[in-house]
Amino acid sequence: MTKVKILGVELKNPVIAASGTFGFGKEFDEFFSIDKLGGICSKGLTLNKSNGNKGIRIYETPAGLMNSIGLQNPGVEGFIRDELPFLQGKDTVIFANLGGHSLDEYLEGIELLNDTSVDFIELNISCPNVKEGGMAFGIKCNTAESVVKEAKKVSKKPMIVKLSPNAENIQEMAYTCVESGADGISLVNTFNALAIDIYNRRPVFNNITAGLSGPCIKPIALRMVYEVSKVVDVPILGIGGITRAEDAIEYIMAGATAVQVGSGNFIKPDITLDIIAGIEEFMEREGIKSLEEIRGII
Amino acid sequence: MTKVKILGVELKNPVIAASGTFGFGKEFDEFFSIDKLGGICSKGLTLNKSNGNKGIRIYETPAGLMNSIGLQNPGVEGFIRDELPFLQGKDTVIFANLGGHSLDEYLEGIELLNDTSVDFIELNISCPNVKEGGMAFGIKCNTAESVVKEAKKVSKKPMIVKLSPNAENIQEMAYTCVESGADGISLVNTFNALAIDIYNRRPVFNNITAGLSGPCIKPIALRMVYEVSKVVDVPILGIGGITRAEDAIEYIMAGATAVQVGSGNFIKPDITLDIIAGIEEFMEREGIKSLEEIRGII
Amino acid sequence: MKDGYKEGTIYSNDEISPNIFEVILEGDFHGIPGQFYMIRGWEALDPFLARPISIADIDSGKLKLLYELKGRGTHIISKLKKGDKLSLLGPLGNGFDLKEEGRIAIITGGIGIAPMLYLAKNLPDEVDIYSGFRSNAYFLDQIRPYVKSVNIATEDGTTGHKGFVTELFEPSKYDLVYTCGPTPMMEVVIEMCKGIVPVYASMESRMACGIGVCLGCTIETTRGMERVCKEGPVFKGEEVVI
Amino acid sequence: MKDGYKEGTIYSNDEISPNIFEVILEGDFHGIPGQFYMIRGWEALDPFLARPISIADIDSGKLKLLYELKGRGTHIISKLKKGDKLSLLGPLGNGFDLKEEGRIAIITGGIGIAPMLYLAKNLPDEVDIYSGFRSNAYFLDQIRPYVKSVNIATEDGTTGHKGFVTELFEPSKYDLVYTCGPTPMMEVVIEMCKGIVPVYASMESRMACGIGVCLGCTIETTRGMERVCKEGPVFKGEEVVI
Ligand SMILES: Cc1cc2nc3c(=O)[nH]c(=O)nc-3n(C[C@H](O)[C@H](O)[C@H](O)COP(=O)(O)OP(=O)(O)OC[C@H]3O[C@@H](n4cnc5c(N)ncnc54)[C@H](O)[C@@H]3O)c2cc1C
Ligand SMILES: Cc1cc2nc3c(=O)[nH]c(=O)nc-3n(C[C@H](O)[C@H](O)[C@H](O)COP(=O)(O)OP(=O)(O)OC[C@H]3O[C@@H](n4cnc5c(N)ncnc54)[C@H](O)[C@@H]3O)c2cc1C
Ligand SMILES: Cc1cc2nc3c(=O)[nH]c(=O)nc-3n(C[C@H](O)[C@H](O)[C@H](O)COP(=O)(O)O)c2cc1C
Ligand SMILES: Cc1cc2nc3c(=O)[nH]c(=O)nc-3n(C[C@H](O)[C@H](O)[C@H](O)COP(=O)(O)O)c2cc1C
Ligand code: FES
Ligand code: FES
């Protein structure tokens, strides 16, 4: 009943674990069978292994949190070697979230992923926490355009482009990415944000700004998903502040094909299961046979 | 000790009541003497009286709220006739927040305000809740430029331009406004946001989107104030999610000369007094003689 | 000067009917029938806003509130126990105009019964109350001593008349009507009474501030947009633009 | 499968020293010394994250936690009373490696004393504890029965040695050291012990998830970046990159 199809790939349900909030699935599989999820996005990968950022990495805000992890990850090869085998053994759809500091890094990363069993590449042009590249690609349409175009040429996998809410114009950005070859769009990544340690008179984070996520951003992210759904015809994965089934349903009614749950995973390891169950309940109560009936209904 | 100066006008303290959250001061004056505030912004005025929007106007979100009041107000003349006399009798600084649906409306409004005792005009090019004009002026630099330039020509009052966080590029927007004649910048107004009533399968608000405010937006708004402070040299009024003295101090450390408290007024009528007291305490404890010492210190 | 938020200590907080709670707060509360308080049962910023709840009764300074479990706010409040604190701002709003004589009807729907105990106590005894509920009736036991007759309608027929409360009530029998309940019900009452008998209706609205500054709670009246929290919550039927 | 968040019912929650609270939870808790639980004392979304708190003791399934009033989270928890509920996820982290013999020192700073009762109970008696506090000492009465000596330092001289706890302790007298406290203190301890005696340090970090997925809590170790919540919180002194 809750099945959805993204670019020909069937997901059991529209609930995907968002990148950077689910590791590579192992830790969660100790709490519940991650087979139950529609899909899983890997932690953001970069071509080479990275230690991520120094200093404070997590800071709580009202109904949300800021993070400056900085793409700590084992590198694409490390992922393929050490993490993917476990994920392959699971009955869920795999999204490899790929970041990069330069166009070449993205392209090399894609080439490595081409020959694996991942179902999708989620091209992350929206990470605010790396010094070069990352979100810089996701602010102005013309920079995004060139990355997406080149990436698409190389990619043998269906390619979802993950947008930054910091983009100057989210509709134009989504439109540009799709015109440039994006097979799907996911949004939003974190909002660029600031926190100050007033006692030490300096920013909390070494990089000054960091990425805001969680329920606090949901109303804005939902608006962006809605706006994007008006200008592109590809599947949209809605992300931002989802902690309840109702939130997920809002995204679907705003036009998303599926949703990703990020920070919510931190406050309850099995929150995705609650959300899936809640969606099922809602569908039953409202007599909805397929989520297609309510997609983009508003 | 907490005194600050904005364009030659002295405020007792840096705490100003934000537009639309303080009426015209009368209701609050029943709870505490509003003389204690650094300043007061009027509800957003339009040239003509307006009834505002229909349908639901207020919707709570995690650590925030969405509103779609739609500039219900007595019109500039109504304000001058019925509200200003009361405010004039108070020992605080008055900001007349002026919205408009067209350039002409802004200009006529300014002319009417020119001959009054208001200390500042706060030009609202950022209201997301009116059908025409409003925020539309505050998204792209070139539209803002023409409004601000013309407004400046007409205005005899120091003119603060209130920016929308929905601007495509907040730094360019602030810079453009200052180049076009803004004497000061206030930011942020509310974030364009969406909420969906999933049971009725329609947006909660008649206008579909509405404006998000409150603590949820603070980390983003603070980042914007910081960014703007790097590119303009005029006084900045920091706004967004302030409910505690610490929040206000963060804004000042990010570069704001003063702050405005908006939604916070709804959760505690005398929250501004707590904030003022907290700032004083902080200054004493930290041995700060003047807020100039910490302005933009990060 | 008016008081800002002050703390009330919970004396009792009981579920008197499924999803319906009665909380009694110790303190020195005041207010007239039809006025309300803004209530917070949490210190954090989520939920963000306080909730408007009518005065159900005030007895030697103790405040009684009757509330229905709706969403997160009432859910949190329902978990509080004796000795816990609530933050309250009030009394707010205009309250009912109290009439000293004539035949009076009170018409309520669901939790709209909340302000009626305190109202009935402050009216002469010639009052008939007509209360509609979805299923179980509640709170009427407490009101009964202060009224002449109690008339119940339930949608599922659990108690009293099966159907709507408006089917029980004859406007022409009264000199004055007070009503509180869901807007659609009150609109029917207002229509029924039009030209026959004056109605005071306690209107619903979503509130942010409760003190007249956000303009979030306004409704259209014959005098223009008016604030439920300030000019209201009680409006004359003929003033309400339906 | 590991348990997700589960509820614990508060049996007692007392301020045992200024700003220091001890809460005891009824239930069927388990875990080893040095492990921790993620705690939520609220249902709403603000505060958003749970708080990591060490196991202070487990006794016939009852969990004891010792916590210092820091910010909003601990403030909310401190207001809870007998019968109220907490949500807990755990036990998490690696815990201390328990040694059965030799001379053992425990060095704590401030609230770093929290995991040491349960640790001391699970060590042989040949343990000396050295505890530093800003002003008042606390929790040592409970630990005393399980150790050979208790040595106190307070910054203001209220009790014991006036100064830092590290001034009291001689690494060469021991075969093993356990430490928990503020990072700067633990760094001194690690430096003092370098090449003399092995140290196990329970490291501090801000946590979001507590289960190893957010990478928010990592510290630099000789093996690379490691997660305090997963590979830790206990690290060997020589592994910690200072
Ligand atoms: C003047 C006034 C007096 C009231 N007196 C009482 C009373 O005595 N007892 C009582 O139980 N209720 C009363 N209400 C309604 C009460 O305020 C809402 O039920 C309550 O705010 C819901 O809060 P919540 O957090 O549980 O629900 P939320 O999670 O905020 O919302 C749940 C649902 O309640 C509805 N709702 C939310 N806010 C309001 C609101 N301000 N008014 C109406 N509906 C709302 C929404 O439609 C939503 O679907 C009164 C309302 C007003 C305006
Ligand atoms: C493995 C581990 C075990 C711990 N065990 C205990 C314990 O047994 N008893 C105890 O009192 N405390 C313990 N702490 C510290 C405790 O988690 C923090 O003091 C608590 O989260 C503060 O929450 P708050 O909401 O009161 O403060 P907040 O409002 O969140 O913050 C107040 C201050 O606390 C600091 N802080 C916030 N989060 C953390 C954190 N995760 N670690 C360290 N400092 C933080 C910040 O610097 C901030 O200035 C432990 C921490 C870890 C990592
Ligand atoms: C700790 C943390 C780490 C994240 N790491 C990544 C990442 O590596 N790649 C990525 O595309 N997004 C990353 N994100 C963003 C999330 O995938 C998601 O887009 C964002 O958090 C908004 O969703 P939420 O509000 O549900 O958390 C991260 C978010 C958090 C909180
Ligand atoms: C109910 C409401 C009405 C508002 N009306 C106006 C307005 O008329 N003019 C304006 O410039 N801003 C208006 N604002 C925006 C606030 O002045 C402020 O910029 C915004 O709410 C962010 O601050 P906060 O997070 O402290 O509320 C309004 C905000 C709210 C919540
Ligand atoms: S609730 Fe704000 S004006 Fe009525
Ligand atoms: S707290 Fe998330 S990885 Fe340790």
mmCIF file of N, CA, C and O in Angstrom, chain C residues 31-63:
data_model
loop_
_atom_site.group_PDB
_atom_site.id
_atom_site.type_symbol
_atom_site.label_atom_id
_atom_site.label_comp_id
_atom_site.label_asym_id
_atom_site.label_seq_id
_atom_site.Cartn_x
_atom_site.Cartn_y
_atom_site.Cartn_z
ATOM 1 N N GLY C 31 -11.733 37.167 37.641
ATOM 2 C CA GLY C 31 -12.246 37.196 36.285
ATOM 3 C C GLY C 31 -13.743 37.025 36.311
ATOM 4 O O GLY C 31 -14.313 36.634 37.332
ATOM 5 N N ILE C 32 -14.396 37.358 35.191
ATOM 6 C CA ILE C 32 -15.846 37.222 35.118
ATOM 7 C C ILE C 32 -16.187 36.107 34.133
ATOM 8 O O ILE C 32 -15.344 35.700 33.341
ATOM 9 N N PRO C 33 -17.404 35.616 34.176
ATOM 10 C CA PRO C 33 -17.789 34.545 33.268
ATOM 11 C C PRO C 33 -17.551 34.939 31.811
ATOM 12 O O PRO C 33 -17.845 36.071 31.418
ATOM 13 N N GLY C 34 -16.975 34.008 31.047
ATOM 14 C CA GLY C 34 -16.716 34.267 29.632
ATOM 15 C C GLY C 34 -15.315 34.774 29.365
ATOM 16 O O GLY C 34 -14.878 34.811 28.217
ATOM 17 N N GLN C 35 -14.637 35.190 30.418
ATOM 18 C CA GLN C 35 -13.231 35.554 30.226
ATOM 19 C C GLN C 35 -12.386 34.286 30.180
ATOM 20 O O GLN C 35 -12.845 33.201 30.515
ATOM 21 N N PHE C 36 -11.144 34.441 29.757
ATOM 22 C CA PHE C 36 -10.289 33.265 29.623
ATOM 23 C C PHE C 36 -8.865 33.595 30.087
ATOM 24 O O PHE C 36 -8.539 34.758 30.344
ATOM 25 N N TYR C 37 -8.106 32.568 30.231
ATOM 26 C CA TYR C 37 -6.681 32.703 30.553
ATOM 27 C C TYR C 37 -5.850 32.083 29.423
ATOM 28 O O TYR C 37 -6.290 31.133 28.784
ATOM 29 N N MET C 38 -4.673 32.614 29.199
ATOM 30 C CA MET C 38 -3.701 31.939 28.341
ATOM 31 C C MET C 38 -2.864 31.060 29.273
ATOM 32 O O MET C 38 -2.361 31.525 30.301
ATOM 33 N N ILE C 39 -2.708 29.786 28.881
ATOM 34 C CA ILE C 39 -2.090 28.797 29.757
ATOM 35 C C ILE C 39 -0.832 28.223 29.117
ATOM 36 O O ILE C 39 -0.852 27.848 27.944
ATOM 37 N N ARG C 40 0.214 28.127 29.863
ATOM 38 C CA ARG C 40 1.402 27.368 29.443
ATOM 39 C C ARG C 40 1.673 26.302 30.481
ATOM 40 O O ARG C 40 1.663 26.598 31.679
ATOM 41 N N GLY C 41 1.941 25.104 30.022
ATOM 42 C CA GLY C 41 2.267 24.027 30.970
ATOM 43 C C GLY C 41 3.671 23.535 30.705
ATOM 44 O O GLY C 41 4.003 22.398 31.003
ATOM 45 N N TRP C 42 4.502 24.393 30.100
ATOM 46 C CA TRP C 42 5.856 23.987 29.697
ATOM 47 C C TRP C 42 6.722 25.232 29.703
ATOM 48 O O TRP C 42 6.248 26.348 29.527
ATOM 49 N N GLU C 43 8.023 25.000 29.924
ATOM 50 C CA GLU C 43 8.935 26.134 29.953
ATOM 51 C C GLU C 43 9.664 26.302 28.640
ATOM 52 O O GLU C 43 10.167 27.361 28.316
ATOM 53 N N ALA C 44 9.778 25.192 27.909
ATOM 54 C CA ALA C 44 10.591 25.218 26.701
ATOM 55 C C ALA C 44 9.864 25.964 25.591
ATOM 56 O O ALA C 44 8.760 26.475 25.776
ATOM 57 N N LEU C 45 10.474 26.035 24.429
ATOM 58 C CA LEU C 45 9.961 26.839 23.328
ATOM 59 C C LEU C 45 9.112 26.033 22.355
ATOM 60 O O LEU C 45 8.687 26.525 21.326
ATOM 61 N N ASP C 46 8.903 24.768 22.679
ATOM 62 C CA ASP C 46 8.012 23.940 21.873
ATOM 63 C C ASP C 46 7.151 23.137 22.818
ATOM 64 O O ASP C 46 7.703 22.380 23.610
ATOM 65 N N PRO C 47 5.847 23.255 22.802
ATOM 66 C CA PRO C 47 5.034 24.185 22.024
ATOM 67 C C PRO C 47 5.447 25.644 22.266
ATOM 68 O O PRO C 47 5.937 25.975 23.351
ATOM 69 N N PHE C 48 5.225 26.464 21.293
ATOM 70 C CA PHE C 48 5.679 27.838 21.412
ATOM 71 C C PHE C 48 4.648 28.741 22.090
ATOM 72 O O PHE C 48 4.990 29.550 22.939
ATOM 73 N N LEU C 49 3.414 28.568 21.724
ATOM 74 C CA LEU C 49 2.375 29.486 22.193
ATOM 75 C C LEU C 49 1.619 28.934 23.394
ATOM 76 O O LEU C 49 1.519 27.724 23.574
ATOM 77 N N ALA C 50 1.062 29.846 24.181
ATOM 78 C CA ALA C 50 0.164 29.444 25.255
ATOM 79 C C ALA C 50 -1.192 29.092 24.643
ATOM 80 O O ALA C 50 -1.449 29.381 23.472
ATOM 81 N N ARG C 51 -2.033 28.438 25.424
ATOM 82 C CA ARG C 51 -3.353 28.017 24.939
ATOM 83 C C ARG C 51 -4.450 28.788 25.659
ATOM 84 O O ARG C 51 -4.428 28.879 26.892
ATOM 85 N N PRO C 52 -5.433 29.312 24.924
ATOM 86 C CA PRO C 52 -6.548 29.995 25.580
ATOM 87 C C PRO C 52 -7.533 28.991 26.169
ATOM 88 O O PRO C 52 -7.977 28.080 25.469
ATOM 89 N N ILE C 53 -7.835 29.146 27.423
ATOM 90 C CA ILE C 53 -8.817 28.278 28.092
ATOM 91 C C ILE C 53 -9.735 29.171 28.945
ATOM 92 O O ILE C 53 -9.268 30.034 29.683
ATOM 93 N N SER C 54 -11.028 28.912 28.826
ATOM 94 C CA SER C 54 -12.015 29.727 29.525
ATOM 95 C C SER C 54 -12.007 29.483 31.028
ATOM 96 O O SER C 54 -11.674 28.387 31.481
ATOM 97 N N ILE C 55 -12.442 30.446 31.735
ATOM 98 C CA ILE C 55 -12.686 30.255 33.168
ATOM 99 C C ILE C 55 -13.915 29.358 33.302
ATOM 100 O O ILE C 55 -14.994 29.704 32.838
ATOM 101 N N ALA C 56 -13.735 28.200 33.913
ATOM 102 C CA ALA C 56 -14.890 27.311 34.128
ATOM 103 C C ALA C 56 -15.539 27.654 35.462
ATOM 104 O O ALA C 56 -16.740 27.530 35.632
ATOM 105 N N ASP C 57 -14.701 28.095 36.388
ATOM 106 C CA ASP C 57 -15.241 28.543 37.676
ATOM 107 C C ASP C 57 -14.115 29.204 38.467
ATOM 108 O O ASP C 57 -12.936 28.882 38.264
ATOM 109 N N ILE C 58 -14.502 30.123 39.316
ATOM 110 C CA ILE C 58 -13.555 30.638 40.302
ATOM 111 C C ILE C 58 -14.254 30.580 41.643
ATOM 112 O O ILE C 58 -15.385 31.057 41.780
ATOM 113 N N ASP C 59 -13.603 29.952 42.586
ATOM 114 C CA ASP C 59 -14.237 29.755 43.879
ATOM 115 C C ASP C 59 -13.174 30.036 44.943
ATOM 116 O O ASP C 59 -12.150 29.356 44.979
ATOM 117 N N SER C 60 -13.410 31.032 45.761
ATOM 118 C CA SER C 60 -12.418 31.521 46.745
ATOM 119 C C SER C 60 -11.007 31.542 46.156
ATOM 120 O O SER C 60 -10.074 30.978 46.722
ATOM 121 N N GLY C 61 -10.904 32.164 45.008
ATOM 122 C CA GLY C 61 -9.586 32.378 44.402
ATOM 123 C C GLY C 61 -9.072 31.206 43.607
ATOM 124 O O GLY C 61 -8.168 31.345 42.792
ATOM 125 N N LYS C 62 -9.660 30.027 43.834
ATOM 126 C CA LYS C 62 -9.244 28.853 43.063
ATOM 127 C C LYS C 62 -9.864 28.890 41.674
ATOM 128 O O LYS C 62 -11.052 29.147 41.532
ATOM 129 N N LEU C 63 -9.033 28.585 40.698
ATOM 130 C CA LEU C 63 -9.501 28.630 39.316
ATOM 131 C C LEU C 63 -9.752 27.217 38.809
ATOM 132 O O LEU C 63 -8.887 26.345 38.926
#
